[in-house]
PDB file of C-alpha atoms in Angstrom:
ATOM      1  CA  UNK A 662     246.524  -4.787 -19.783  1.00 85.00           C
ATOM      2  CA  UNK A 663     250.286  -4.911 -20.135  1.00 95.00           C
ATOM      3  CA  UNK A 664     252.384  -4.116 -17.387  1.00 96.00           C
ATOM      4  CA  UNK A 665     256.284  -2.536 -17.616  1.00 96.00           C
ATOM      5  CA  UNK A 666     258.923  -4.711 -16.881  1.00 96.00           C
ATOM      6  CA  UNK A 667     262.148  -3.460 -15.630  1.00 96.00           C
ATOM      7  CA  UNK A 668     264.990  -4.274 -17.355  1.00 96.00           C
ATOM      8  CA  UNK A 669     266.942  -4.442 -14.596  1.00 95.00           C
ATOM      9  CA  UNK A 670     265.082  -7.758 -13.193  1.00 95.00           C
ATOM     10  CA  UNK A 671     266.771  -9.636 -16.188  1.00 95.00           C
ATOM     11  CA  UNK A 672     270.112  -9.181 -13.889  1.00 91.00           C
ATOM     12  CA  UNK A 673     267.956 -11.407 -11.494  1.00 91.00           C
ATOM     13  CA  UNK A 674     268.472 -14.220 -13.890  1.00 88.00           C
ATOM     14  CA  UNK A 675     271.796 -15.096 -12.124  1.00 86.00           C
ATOM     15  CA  UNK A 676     274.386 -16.925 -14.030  1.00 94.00           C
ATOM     16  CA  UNK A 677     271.940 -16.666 -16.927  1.00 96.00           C
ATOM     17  CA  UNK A 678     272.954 -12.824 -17.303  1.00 96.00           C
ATOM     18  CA  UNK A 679     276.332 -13.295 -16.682  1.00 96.00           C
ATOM     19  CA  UNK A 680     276.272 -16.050 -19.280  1.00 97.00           C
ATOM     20  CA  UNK A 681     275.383 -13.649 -21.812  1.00 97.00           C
ATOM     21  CA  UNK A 682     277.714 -10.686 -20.399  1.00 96.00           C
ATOM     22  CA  UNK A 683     280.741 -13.255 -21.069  1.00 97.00           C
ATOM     23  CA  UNK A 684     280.097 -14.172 -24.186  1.00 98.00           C
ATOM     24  CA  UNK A 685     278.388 -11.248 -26.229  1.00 97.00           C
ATOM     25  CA  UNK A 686     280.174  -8.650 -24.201  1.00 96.00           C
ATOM     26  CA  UNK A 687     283.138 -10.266 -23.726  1.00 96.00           C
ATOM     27  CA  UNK A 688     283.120 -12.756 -26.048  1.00 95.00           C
ATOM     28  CA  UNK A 689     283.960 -15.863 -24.091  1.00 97.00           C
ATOM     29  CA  UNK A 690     283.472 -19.273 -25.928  1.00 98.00           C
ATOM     30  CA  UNK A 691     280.881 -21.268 -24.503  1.00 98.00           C
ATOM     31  CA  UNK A 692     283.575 -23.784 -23.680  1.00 98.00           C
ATOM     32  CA  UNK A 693     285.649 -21.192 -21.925  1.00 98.00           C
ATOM     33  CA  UNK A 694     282.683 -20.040 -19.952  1.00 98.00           C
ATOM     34  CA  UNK A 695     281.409 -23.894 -18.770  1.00 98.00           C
ATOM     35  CA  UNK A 696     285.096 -24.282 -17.057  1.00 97.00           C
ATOM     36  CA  UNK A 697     284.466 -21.324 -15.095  1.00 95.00           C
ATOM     37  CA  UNK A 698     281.450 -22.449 -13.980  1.00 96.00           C
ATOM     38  CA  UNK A 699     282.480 -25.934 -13.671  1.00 97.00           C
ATOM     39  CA  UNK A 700     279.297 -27.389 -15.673  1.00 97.00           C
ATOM     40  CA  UNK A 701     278.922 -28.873 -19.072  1.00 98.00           C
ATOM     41  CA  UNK A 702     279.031 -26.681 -22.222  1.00 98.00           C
ATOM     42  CA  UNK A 703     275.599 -27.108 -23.137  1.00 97.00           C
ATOM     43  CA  UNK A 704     274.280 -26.223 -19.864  1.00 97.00           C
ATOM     44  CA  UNK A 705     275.701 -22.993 -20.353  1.00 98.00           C
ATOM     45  CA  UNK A 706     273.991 -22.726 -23.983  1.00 98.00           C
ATOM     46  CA  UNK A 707     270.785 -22.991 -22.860  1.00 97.00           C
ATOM     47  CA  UNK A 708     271.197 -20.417 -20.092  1.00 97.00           C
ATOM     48  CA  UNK A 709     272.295 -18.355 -23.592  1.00 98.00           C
ATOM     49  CA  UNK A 710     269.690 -19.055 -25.142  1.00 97.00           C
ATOM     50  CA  UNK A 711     266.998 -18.975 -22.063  1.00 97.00           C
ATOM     51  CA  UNK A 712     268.404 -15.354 -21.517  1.00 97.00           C
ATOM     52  CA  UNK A 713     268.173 -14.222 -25.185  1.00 98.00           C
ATOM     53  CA  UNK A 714     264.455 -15.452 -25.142  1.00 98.00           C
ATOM     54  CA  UNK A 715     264.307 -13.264 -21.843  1.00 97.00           C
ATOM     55  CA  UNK A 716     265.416 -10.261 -23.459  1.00 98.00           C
ATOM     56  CA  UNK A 717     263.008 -10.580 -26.423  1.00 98.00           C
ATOM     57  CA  UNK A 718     259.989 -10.979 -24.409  1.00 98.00           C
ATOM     58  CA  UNK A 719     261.046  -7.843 -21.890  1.00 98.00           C
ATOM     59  CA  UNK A 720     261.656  -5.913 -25.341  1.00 98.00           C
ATOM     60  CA  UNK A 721     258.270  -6.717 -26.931  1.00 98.00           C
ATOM     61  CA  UNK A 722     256.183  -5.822 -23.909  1.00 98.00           C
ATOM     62  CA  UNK A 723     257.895  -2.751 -23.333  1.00 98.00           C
ATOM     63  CA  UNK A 724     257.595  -1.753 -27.413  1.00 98.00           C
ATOM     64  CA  UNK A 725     253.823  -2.774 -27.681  1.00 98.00           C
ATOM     65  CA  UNK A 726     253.397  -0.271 -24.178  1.00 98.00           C
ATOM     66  CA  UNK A 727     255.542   2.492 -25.513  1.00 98.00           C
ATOM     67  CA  UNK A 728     253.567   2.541 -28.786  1.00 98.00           C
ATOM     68  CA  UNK A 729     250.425   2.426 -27.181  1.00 97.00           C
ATOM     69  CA  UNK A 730     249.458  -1.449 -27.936  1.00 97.00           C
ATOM     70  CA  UNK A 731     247.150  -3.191 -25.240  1.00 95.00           C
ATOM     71  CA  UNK A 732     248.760  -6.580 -26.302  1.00 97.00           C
ATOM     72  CA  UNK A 733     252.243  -7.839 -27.774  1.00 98.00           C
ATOM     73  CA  UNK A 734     250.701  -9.076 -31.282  1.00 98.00           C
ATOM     74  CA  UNK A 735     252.275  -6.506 -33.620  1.00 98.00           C
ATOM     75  CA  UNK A 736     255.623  -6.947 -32.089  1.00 98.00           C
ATOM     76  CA  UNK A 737     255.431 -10.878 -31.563  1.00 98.00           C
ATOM     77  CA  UNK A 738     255.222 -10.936 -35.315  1.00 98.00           C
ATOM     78  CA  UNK A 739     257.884  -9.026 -36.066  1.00 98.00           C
ATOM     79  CA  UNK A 740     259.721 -11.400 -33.968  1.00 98.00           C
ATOM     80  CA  UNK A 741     258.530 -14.361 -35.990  1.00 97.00           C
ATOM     81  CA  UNK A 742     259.668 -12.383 -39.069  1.00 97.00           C
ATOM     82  CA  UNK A 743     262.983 -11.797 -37.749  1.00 98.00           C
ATOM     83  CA  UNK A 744     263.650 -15.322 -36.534  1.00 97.00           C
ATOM     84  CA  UNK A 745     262.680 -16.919 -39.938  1.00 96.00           C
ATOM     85  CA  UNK A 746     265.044 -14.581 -41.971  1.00 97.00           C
ATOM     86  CA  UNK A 747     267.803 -15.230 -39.628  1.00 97.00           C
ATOM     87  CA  UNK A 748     267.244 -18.017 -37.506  1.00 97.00           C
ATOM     88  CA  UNK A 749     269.615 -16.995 -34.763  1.00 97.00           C
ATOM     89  CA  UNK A 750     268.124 -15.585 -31.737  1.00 97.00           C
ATOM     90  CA  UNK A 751     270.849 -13.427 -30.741  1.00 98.00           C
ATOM     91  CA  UNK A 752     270.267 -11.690 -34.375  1.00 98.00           C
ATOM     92  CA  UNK A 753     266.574 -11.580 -34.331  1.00 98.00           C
ATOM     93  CA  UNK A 754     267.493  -9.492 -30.255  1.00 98.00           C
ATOM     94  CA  UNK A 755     269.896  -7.426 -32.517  1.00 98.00           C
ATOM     95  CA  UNK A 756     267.740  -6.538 -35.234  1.00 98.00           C
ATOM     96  CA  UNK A 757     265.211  -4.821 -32.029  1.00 98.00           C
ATOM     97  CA  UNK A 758     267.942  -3.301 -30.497  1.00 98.00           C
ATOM     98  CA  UNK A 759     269.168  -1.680 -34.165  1.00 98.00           C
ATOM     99  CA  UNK A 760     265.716  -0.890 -35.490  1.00 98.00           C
ATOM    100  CA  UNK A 761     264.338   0.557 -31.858  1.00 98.00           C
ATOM    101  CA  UNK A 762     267.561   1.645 -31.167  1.00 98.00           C
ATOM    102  CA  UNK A 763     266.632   5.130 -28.906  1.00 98.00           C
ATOM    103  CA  UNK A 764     263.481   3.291 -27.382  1.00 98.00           C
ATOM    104  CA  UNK A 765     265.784  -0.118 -25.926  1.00 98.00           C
ATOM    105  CA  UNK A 766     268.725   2.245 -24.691  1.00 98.00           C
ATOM    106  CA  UNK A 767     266.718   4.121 -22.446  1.00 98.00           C
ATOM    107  CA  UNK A 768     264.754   0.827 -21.362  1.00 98.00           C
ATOM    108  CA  UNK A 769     268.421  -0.314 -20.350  1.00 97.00           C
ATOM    109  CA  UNK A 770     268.811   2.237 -18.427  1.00 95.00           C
ATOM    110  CA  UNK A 771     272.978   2.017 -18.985  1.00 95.00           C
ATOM    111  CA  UNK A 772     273.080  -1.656 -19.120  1.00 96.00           C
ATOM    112  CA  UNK A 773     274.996  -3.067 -22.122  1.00 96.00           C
ATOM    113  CA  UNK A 774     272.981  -4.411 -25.070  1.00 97.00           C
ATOM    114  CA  UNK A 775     274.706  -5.886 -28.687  1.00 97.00           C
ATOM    115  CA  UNK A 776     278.014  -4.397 -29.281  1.00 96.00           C
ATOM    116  CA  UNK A 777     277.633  -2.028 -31.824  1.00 96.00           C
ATOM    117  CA  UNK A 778     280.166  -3.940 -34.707  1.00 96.00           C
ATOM    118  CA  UNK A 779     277.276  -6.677 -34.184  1.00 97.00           C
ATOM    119  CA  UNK A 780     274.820  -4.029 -34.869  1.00 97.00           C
ATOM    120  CA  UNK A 781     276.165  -2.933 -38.124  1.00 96.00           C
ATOM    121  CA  UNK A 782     277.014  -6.243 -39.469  1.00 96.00           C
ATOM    122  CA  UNK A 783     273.623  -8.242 -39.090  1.00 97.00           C
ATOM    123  CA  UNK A 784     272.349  -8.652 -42.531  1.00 97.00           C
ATOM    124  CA  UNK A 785     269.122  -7.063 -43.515  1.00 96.00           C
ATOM    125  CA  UNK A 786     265.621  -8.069 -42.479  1.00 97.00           C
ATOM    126  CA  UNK A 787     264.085 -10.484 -45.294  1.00 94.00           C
ATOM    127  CA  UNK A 788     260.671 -12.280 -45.665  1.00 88.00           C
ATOM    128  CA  UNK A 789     261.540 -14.378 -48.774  1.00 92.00           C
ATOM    129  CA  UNK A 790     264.645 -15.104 -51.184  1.00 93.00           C
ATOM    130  CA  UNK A 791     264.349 -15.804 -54.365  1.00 93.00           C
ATOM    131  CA  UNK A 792     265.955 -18.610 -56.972  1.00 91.00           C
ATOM    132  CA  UNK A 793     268.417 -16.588 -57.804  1.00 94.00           C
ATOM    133  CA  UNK A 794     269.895 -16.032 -54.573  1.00 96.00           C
ATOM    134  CA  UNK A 795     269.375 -20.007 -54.019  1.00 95.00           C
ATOM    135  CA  UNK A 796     270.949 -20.743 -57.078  1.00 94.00           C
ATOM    136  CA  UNK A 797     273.485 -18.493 -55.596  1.00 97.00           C
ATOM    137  CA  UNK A 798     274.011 -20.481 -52.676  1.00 97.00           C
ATOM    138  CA  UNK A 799     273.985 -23.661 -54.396  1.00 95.00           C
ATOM    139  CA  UNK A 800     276.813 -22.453 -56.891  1.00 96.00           C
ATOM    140  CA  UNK A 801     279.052 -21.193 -54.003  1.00 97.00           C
ATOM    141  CA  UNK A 802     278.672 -24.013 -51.917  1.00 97.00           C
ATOM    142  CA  UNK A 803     279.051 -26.825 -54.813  1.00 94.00           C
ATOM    143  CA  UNK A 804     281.650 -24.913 -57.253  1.00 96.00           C
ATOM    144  CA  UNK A 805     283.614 -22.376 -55.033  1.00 97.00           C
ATOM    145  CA  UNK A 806     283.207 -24.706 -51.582  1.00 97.00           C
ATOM    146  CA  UNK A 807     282.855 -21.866 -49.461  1.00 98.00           C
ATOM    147  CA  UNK A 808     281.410 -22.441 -45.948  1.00 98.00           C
ATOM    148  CA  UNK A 809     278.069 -21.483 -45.010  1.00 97.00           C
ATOM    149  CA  UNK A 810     279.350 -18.705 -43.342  1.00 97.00           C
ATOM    150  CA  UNK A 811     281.472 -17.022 -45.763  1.00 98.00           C
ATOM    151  CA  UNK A 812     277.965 -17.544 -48.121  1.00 98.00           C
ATOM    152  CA  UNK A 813     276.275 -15.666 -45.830  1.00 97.00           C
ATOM    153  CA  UNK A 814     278.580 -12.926 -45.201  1.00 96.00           C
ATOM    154  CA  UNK A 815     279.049 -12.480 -48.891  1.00 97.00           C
ATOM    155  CA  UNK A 816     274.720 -13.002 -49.597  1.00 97.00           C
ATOM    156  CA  UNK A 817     273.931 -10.618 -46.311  1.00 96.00           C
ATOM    157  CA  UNK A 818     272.219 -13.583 -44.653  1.00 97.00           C
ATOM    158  CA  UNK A 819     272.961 -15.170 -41.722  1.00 97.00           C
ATOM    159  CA  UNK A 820     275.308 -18.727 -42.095  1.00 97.00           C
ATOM    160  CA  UNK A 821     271.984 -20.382 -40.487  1.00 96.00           C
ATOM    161  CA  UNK A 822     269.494 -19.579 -43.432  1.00 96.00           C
ATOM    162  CA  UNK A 823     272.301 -20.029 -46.136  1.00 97.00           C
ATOM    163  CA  UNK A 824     272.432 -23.948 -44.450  1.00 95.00           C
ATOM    164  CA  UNK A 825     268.638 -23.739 -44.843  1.00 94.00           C
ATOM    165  CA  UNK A 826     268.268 -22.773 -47.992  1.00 95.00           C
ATOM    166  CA  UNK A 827     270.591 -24.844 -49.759  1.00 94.00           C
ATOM    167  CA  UNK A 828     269.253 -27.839 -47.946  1.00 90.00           C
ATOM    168  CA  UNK A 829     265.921 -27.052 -49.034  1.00 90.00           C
ATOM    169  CA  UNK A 830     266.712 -27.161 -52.766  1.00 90.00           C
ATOM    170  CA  UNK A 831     268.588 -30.731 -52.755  1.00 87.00           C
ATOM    171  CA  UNK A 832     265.163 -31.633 -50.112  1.00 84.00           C
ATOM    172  CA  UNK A 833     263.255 -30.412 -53.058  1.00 84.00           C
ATOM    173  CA  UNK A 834     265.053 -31.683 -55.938  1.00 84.00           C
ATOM    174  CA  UNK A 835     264.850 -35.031 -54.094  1.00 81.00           C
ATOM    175  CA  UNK A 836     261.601 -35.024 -53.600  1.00 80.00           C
ATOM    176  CA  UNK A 837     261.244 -34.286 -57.467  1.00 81.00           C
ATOM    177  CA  UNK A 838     263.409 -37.010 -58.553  1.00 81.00           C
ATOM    178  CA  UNK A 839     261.598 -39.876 -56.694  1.00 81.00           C
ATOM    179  CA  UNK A 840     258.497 -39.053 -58.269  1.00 81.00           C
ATOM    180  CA  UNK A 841     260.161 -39.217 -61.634  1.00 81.00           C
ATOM    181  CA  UNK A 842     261.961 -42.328 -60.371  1.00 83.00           C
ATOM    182  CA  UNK A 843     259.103 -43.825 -59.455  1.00 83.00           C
ATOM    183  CA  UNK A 844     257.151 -42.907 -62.881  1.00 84.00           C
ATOM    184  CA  UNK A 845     260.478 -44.427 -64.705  1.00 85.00           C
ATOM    185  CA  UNK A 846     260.839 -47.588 -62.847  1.00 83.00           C
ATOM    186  CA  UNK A 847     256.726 -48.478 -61.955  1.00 84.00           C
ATOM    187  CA  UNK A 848     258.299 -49.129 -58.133  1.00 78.00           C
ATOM    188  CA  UNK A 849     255.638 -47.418 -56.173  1.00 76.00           C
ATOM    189  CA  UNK A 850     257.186 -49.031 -52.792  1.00 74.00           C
ATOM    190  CA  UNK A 851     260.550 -46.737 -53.658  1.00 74.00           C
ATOM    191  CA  UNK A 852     259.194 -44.053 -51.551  1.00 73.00           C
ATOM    192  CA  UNK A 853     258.569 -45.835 -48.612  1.00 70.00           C
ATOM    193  CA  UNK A 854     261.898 -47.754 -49.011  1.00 69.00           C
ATOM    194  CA  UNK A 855     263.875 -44.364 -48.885  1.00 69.00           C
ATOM    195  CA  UNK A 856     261.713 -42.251 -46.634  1.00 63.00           C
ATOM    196  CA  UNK A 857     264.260 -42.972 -43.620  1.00 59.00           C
ATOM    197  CA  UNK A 858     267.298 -41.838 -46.163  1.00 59.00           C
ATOM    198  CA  UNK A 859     265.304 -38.325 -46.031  1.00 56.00           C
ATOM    199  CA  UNK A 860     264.459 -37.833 -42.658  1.00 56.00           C
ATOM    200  CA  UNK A 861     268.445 -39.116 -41.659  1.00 51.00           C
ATOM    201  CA  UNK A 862     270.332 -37.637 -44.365  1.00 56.00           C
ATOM    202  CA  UNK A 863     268.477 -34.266 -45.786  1.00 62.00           C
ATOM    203  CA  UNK A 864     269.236 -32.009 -48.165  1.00 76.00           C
ATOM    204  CA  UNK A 865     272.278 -32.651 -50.164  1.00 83.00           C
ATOM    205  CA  UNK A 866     272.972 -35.890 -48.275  1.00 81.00           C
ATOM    206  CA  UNK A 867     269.583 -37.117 -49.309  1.00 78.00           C
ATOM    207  CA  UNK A 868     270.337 -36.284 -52.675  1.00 83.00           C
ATOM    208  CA  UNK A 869     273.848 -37.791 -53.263  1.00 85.00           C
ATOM    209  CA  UNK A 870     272.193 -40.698 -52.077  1.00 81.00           C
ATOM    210  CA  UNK A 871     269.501 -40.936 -54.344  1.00 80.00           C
ATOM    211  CA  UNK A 872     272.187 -40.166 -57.027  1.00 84.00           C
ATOM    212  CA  UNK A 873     274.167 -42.862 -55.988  1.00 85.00           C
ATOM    213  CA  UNK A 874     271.266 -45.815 -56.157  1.00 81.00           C
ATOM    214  CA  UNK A 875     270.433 -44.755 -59.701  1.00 82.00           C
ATOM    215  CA  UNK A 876     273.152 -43.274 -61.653  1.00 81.00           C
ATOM    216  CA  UNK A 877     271.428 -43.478 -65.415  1.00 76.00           C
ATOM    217  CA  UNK A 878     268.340 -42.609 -64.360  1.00 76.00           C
ATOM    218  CA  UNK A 879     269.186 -39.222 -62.326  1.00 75.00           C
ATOM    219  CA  UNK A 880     271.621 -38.320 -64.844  1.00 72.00           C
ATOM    220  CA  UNK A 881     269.099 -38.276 -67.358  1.00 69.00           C
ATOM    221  CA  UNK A 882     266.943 -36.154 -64.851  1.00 66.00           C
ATOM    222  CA  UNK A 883     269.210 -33.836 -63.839  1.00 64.00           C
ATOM    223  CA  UNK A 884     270.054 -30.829 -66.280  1.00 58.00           C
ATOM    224  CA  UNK A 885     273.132 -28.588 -64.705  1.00 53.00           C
ATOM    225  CA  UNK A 886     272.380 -24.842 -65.468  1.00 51.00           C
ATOM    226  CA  UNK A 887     274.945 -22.467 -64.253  1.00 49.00           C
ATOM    227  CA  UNK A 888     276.492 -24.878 -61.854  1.00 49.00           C
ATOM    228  CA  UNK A 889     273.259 -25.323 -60.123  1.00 54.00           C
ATOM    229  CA  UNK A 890     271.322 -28.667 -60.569  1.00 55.00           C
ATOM    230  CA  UNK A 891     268.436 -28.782 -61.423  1.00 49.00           C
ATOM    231  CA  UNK A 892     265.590 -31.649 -62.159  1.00 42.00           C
ATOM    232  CA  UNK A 893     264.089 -31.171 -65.935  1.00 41.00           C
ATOM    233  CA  UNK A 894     260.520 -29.313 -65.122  1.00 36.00           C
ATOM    234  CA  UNK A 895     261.465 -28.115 -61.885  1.00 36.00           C
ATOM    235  CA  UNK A 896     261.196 -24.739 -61.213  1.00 37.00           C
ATOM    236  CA  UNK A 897     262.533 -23.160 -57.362  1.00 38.00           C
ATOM    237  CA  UNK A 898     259.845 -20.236 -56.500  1.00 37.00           C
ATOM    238  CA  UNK A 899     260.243 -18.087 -53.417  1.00 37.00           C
ATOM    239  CA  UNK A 900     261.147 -19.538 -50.150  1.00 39.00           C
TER     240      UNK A 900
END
């Protein structure tokens, strides 16, 4: 059986609370807030981030007992859904506070949650993206060089899953091209030879690199379409 939490007890978190106060409230940089507290900046990110983990777990207990749920399943899922679309804690806490907006006020009892510009501006909740909008990514970042953030802002994603995405089509395409590599060459033993260039450099680093070691081959491999590169048979599904 579930049992109520008070939200107040997450002001018994001590400088954990006021952590968060400072910088989503008041929107101190983490740097800012360590010399006030005289500690190292990444002591005061993971009382952040132990305090937004805090606030999701007092949120889904109170929404599975408000609805009438004797466990926190349903909302621990959409949880998991929210962090893989945006994979930003502090979103994933906004997206509750937006979508159960009258429920979470009124568990605050006054106390401050996401400022409401936050609110407005966190992209929409997605459980897959499709080529296009990876292609999309791709082109922006390789073409136009805009930063992951600007991507996202422009894609309604967060900067985090742009970064993902468009690492996980060179990670693919890399993957792609070693097999074909291999089939070319007859070098089974490339594979092992490069698996520490994927697990160091990923993604597009990974791929330049492969690029790099065999010129001829790759450009044989790779066909451009709209910008985006792509490896001849290889077709990005859903992520």
């Amino acid at each position: 059986m579930l049992i109520d939490i008070p939200y107040k007890e997450i002001m018994d978190n001590g400088r954990k609370y006021d952590v968060w106060l400072l910088r989503d409230i008041y929107e101190n940089t983490f740097t800012d807030i360590a010399k006030e507290y005289s500690v190292t900046v990444s002591c005061i990110i993971g009382d952040y981030k132990k305090l937004l983990l805090l606030k999701l777990q007092y949120y889904v207990n109170h929404l599975s007992i408000v609805h009438g749920y004797g466990d926190t399943k349903y909302f621990e899922t959409i949880w998991h859904d929210a962090l893989e679309c945006y994979l930003d804690r502090k979103c994933v806490v906004a997206y509750f506070e937006k979508e159960y907006s009258d429920i979470l006020t009124e568990y605050r009892n006054g106390e401050p949650g996401m400022p409401e510009q936050f609110l407005q501006a966190l992209p929409p909740l997605r459980t897959e993206f499709s080529k296009r909008t990876v292609s999309s990514i791709v082109r922006l970042r390789d073409i136009n060089e805009m930063s992951f953030a600007a991507i996202g802002k422009r894609l309604r994603m967060t900067k985090q899953q742009a970064e993902r995405l468009y690492d996980c089509h060179y990670s693919i395409l890399c993957s792609r091209m070693l097999g074909e590599i291999v089939k070319i060459t007859g070098d089974s033993g490339i594979c092992g030879r490069y698996l520490w260039v994927y697990n160091i450099k990923k993604g597009k680093k990974g791929y330049d690199c492969l690029v790099n070691e065999y010129p001829e081959i790759c450009k044989d491999l790779i066909k451009p379409q709209n910008g985006v590169n792509k490896v001849k048979g290889y077709r990005f599904g859903h992520l």
